Coordinates of C-alpha atoms in Angstrom, one line a residue:
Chain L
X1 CA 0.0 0.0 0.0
X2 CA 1.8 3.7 -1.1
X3 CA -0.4 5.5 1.3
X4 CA -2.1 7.3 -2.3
X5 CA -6.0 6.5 -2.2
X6 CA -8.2 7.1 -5.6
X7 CA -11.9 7.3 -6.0
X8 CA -13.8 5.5 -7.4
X9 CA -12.0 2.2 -8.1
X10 CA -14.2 1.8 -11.6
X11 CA -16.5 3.9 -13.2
X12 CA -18.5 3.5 -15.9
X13 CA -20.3 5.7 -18.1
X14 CA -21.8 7.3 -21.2
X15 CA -20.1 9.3 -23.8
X16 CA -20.9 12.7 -23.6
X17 CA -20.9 12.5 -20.0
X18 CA -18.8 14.3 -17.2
X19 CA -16.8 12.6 -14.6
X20 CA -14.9 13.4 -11.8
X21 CA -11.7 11.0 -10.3
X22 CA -10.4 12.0 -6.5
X23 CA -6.9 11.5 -5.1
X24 CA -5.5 11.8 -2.0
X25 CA -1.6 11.9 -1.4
X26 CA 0.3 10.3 0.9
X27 CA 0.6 12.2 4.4
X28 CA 2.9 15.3 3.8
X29 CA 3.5 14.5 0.0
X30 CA 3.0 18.4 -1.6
X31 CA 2.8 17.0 -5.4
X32 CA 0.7 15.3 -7.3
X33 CA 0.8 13.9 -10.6
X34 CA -2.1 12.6 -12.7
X35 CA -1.5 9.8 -15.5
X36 CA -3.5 8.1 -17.8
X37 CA -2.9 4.3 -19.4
X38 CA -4.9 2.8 -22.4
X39 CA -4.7 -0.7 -22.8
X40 CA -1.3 -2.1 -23.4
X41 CA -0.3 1.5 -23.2
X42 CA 2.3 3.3 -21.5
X43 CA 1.8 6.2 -19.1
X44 CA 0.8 9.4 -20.1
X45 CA 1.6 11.9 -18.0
X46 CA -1.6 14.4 -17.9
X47 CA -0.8 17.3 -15.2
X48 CA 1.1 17.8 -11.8
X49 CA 0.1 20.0 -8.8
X50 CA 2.3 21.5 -6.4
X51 CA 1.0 22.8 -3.3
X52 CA -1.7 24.0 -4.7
X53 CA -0.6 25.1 -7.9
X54 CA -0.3 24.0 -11.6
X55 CA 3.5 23.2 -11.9
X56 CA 3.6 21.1 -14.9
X57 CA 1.4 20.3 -18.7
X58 CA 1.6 17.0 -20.6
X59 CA -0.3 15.7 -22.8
X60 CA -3.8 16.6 -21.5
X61 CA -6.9 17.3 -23.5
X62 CA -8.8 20.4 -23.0
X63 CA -11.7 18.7 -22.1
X64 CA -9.9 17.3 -19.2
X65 CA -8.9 19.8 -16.1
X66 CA -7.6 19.2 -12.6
X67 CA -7.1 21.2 -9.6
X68 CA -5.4 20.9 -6.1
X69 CA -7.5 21.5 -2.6
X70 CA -6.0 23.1 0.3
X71 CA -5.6 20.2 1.9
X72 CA -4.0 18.8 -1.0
X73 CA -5.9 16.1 -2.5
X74 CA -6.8 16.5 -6.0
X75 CA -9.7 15.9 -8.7
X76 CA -9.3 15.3 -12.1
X77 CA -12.6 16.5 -14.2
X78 CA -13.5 14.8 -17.7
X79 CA -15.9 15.8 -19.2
X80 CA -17.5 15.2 -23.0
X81 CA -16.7 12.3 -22.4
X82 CA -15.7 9.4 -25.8
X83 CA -15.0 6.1 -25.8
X84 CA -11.4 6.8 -26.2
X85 CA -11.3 7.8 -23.0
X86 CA -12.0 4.6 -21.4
X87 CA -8.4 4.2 -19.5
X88 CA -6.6 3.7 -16.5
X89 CA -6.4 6.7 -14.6
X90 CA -3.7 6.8 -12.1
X91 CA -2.9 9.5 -9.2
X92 CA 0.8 9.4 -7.7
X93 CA 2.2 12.0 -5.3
X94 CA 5.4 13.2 -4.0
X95 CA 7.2 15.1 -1.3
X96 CA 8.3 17.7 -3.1
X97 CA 8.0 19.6 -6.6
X98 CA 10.3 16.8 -8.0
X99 CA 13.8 17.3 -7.1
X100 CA 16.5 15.3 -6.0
X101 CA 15.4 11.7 -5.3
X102 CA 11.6 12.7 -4.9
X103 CA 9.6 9.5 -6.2
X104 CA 6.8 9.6 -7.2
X105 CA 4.3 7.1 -5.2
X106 CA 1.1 5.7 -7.5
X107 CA -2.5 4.9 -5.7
X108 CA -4.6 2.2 -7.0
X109 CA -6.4 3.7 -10.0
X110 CA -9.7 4.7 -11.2
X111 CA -10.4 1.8 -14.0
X112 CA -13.3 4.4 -16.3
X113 CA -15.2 2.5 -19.5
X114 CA -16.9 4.9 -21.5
X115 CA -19.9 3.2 -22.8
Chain O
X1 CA 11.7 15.2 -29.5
X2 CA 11.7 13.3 -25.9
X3 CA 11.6 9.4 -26.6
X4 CA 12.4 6.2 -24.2
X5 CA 12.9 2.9 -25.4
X6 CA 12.8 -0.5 -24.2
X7 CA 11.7 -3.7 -25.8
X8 CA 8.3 -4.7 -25.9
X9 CA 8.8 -8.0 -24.3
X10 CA 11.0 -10.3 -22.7
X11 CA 11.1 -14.1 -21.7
X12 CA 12.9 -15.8 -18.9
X13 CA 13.5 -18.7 -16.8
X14 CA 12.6 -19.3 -13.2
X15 CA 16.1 -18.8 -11.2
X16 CA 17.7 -17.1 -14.1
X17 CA 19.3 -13.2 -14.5
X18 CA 17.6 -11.2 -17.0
X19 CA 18.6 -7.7 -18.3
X20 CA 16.3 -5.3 -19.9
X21 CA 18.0 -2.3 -21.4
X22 CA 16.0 1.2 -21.9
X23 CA 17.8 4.1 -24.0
X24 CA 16.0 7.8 -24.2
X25 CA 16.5 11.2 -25.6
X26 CA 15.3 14.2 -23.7
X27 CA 15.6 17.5 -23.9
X28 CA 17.0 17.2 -20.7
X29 CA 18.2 14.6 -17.5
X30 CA 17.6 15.0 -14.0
X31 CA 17.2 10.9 -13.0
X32 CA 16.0 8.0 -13.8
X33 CA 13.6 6.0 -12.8
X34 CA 12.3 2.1 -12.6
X35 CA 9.5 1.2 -12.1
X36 CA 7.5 -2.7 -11.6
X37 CA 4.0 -2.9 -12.8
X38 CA 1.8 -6.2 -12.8
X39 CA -1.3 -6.0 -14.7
X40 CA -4.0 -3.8 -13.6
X41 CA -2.1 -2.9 -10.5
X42 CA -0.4 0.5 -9.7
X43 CA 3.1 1.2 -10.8
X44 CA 5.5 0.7 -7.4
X45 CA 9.2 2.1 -7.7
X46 CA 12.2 0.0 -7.5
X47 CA 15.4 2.1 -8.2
X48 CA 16.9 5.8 -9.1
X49 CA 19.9 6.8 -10.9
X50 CA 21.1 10.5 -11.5
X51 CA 24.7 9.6 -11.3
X52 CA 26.8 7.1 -13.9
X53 CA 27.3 3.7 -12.3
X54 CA 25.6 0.4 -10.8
X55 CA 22.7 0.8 -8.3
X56 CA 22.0 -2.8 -6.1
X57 CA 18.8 -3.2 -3.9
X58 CA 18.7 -6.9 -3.5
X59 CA 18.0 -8.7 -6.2
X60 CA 17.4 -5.6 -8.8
X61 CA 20.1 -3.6 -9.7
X62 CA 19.9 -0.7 -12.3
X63 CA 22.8 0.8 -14.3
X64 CA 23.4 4.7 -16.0
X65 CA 25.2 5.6 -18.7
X66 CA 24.4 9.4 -19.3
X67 CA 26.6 10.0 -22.3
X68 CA 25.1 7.2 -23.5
X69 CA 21.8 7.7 -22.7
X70 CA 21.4 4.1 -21.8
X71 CA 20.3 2.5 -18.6
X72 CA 19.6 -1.4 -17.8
X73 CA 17.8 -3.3 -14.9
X74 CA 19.2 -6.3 -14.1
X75 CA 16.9 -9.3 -12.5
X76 CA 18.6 -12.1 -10.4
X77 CA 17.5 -15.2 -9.2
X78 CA 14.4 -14.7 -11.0
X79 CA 10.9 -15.8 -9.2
X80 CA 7.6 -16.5 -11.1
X81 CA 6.2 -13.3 -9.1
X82 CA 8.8 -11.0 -11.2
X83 CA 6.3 -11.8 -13.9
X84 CA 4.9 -8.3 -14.7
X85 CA 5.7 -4.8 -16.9
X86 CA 8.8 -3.0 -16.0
X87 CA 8.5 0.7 -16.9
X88 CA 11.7 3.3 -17.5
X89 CA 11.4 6.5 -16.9
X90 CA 13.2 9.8 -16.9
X91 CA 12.7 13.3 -15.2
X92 CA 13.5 15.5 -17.7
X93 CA 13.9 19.0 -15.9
X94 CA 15.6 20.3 -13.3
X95 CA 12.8 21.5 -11.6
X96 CA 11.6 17.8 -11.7
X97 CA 8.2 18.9 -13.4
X98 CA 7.8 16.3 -15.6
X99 CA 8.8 12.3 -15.8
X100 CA 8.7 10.7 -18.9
X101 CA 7.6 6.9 -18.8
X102 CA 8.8 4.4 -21.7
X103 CA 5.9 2.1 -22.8
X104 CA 7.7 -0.9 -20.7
X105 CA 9.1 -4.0 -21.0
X106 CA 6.5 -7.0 -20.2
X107 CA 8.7 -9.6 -18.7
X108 CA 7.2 -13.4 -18.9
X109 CA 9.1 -15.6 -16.6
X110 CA 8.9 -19.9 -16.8
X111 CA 9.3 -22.4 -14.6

């Protein structure tokens, strides 16, 4: 167990529809990261939150956004949703913004099917 | 452009070493990164390199070349459990703002 929870564990839905995936860090981790993985895919890296703030882009649709909470979980929204969407959606956090040895610990991921 | 590569898969025998190699071009290096990943399951780290050389932990040891961009994990004593996707990744920024994953290595081991 990494001490990173995610909410819900699977989720499925309609296209067209909106969606929201929660994450919690591990106790005192300041980053998180959000990643998706399509089948037999590798990770994508979407967007990472520092303390609060954006601190990183990747490869993240505009129809996707994300945003960190004072007390530093995060939520990533999708929303129009399309069948290509139907992924893995991991959360991982970190202590800090990324330096040094700062790893990166994954939770469990939201499993979505887009229907 | 940034790119990581490994090969798709790999087969090996119970008790065995096995080696899988990643090389990757970034627009820059600050560490890299391996990672295990069975099937449906969370990625969970097993080593970091920033510096040229050989790390051990155990039965997993990962090497660096940065001139070369070239890194290897090495497997010993191989169990059927080491069954699973190894990923390689790199941080490409100073600042540590972003980590590039390869599309990993899926690693089949036999009795």
């Amino acid at each position: 167990d990494s001490g990173v929870t995610q909410t819900p564990k699977h989720l499925i839905t309609a296209t067209g529809q909106r969606v929201t995936l929660r994450c919690s860090p591990r106790s005192g981790d300041l980053s998180v990261y959000w990643y998706q993985q399509s089948l037999d895919q590798g990770l994508q890296f979407l967007i990472q939150y520092y303390n609060g703030e954006e601190r990183a882009k990747g490869n993240i649709l505009e129809r996707f956004s994300a945003q960190q909470f004072p007390d530093l979980h995060s939520e990533l929204n999708l929303s129009s949703l399309e069948l290509g969407d139907s992924a893995l959606y991991f959360c991982a956090s970190s202590p800090t913004s990324g330096r040094g040895t700062d790893t990166q610990y994954f939770g469990p991921g939201t499993r979505l099917t887009v229907l | 452009g940034q790119n990581i590569d490994q090969p798709t898969e790999m087969t090996a025998t119970e008790g065995a070493i096995v080696q899988i190699n990643c090389t990757y071009q970034t627009s820059g290096f600050n560490g890299l990164f391996w990672y295990q990943q069975h099937a449906g399951e969370a990625p969970t780290f097993l080593s970091y390199n920033v510096l040229d050389g050989l790390e051990e932990k155990g039965r997993f040891s990962s090497f660096l070349s940065r001139s070369k961009g070239y890194s290897y994990l090495l497997l010993k004593e191989l169990q059927m459990k080491d069954s699973a996707s190894y990923l390689c990744a790199v941080r490409d920024t100073p600042g540590g703002f972003k980590t590039i994953f390869g599309a990993g290595t899926r690693l089949f081991v036999k009795a």
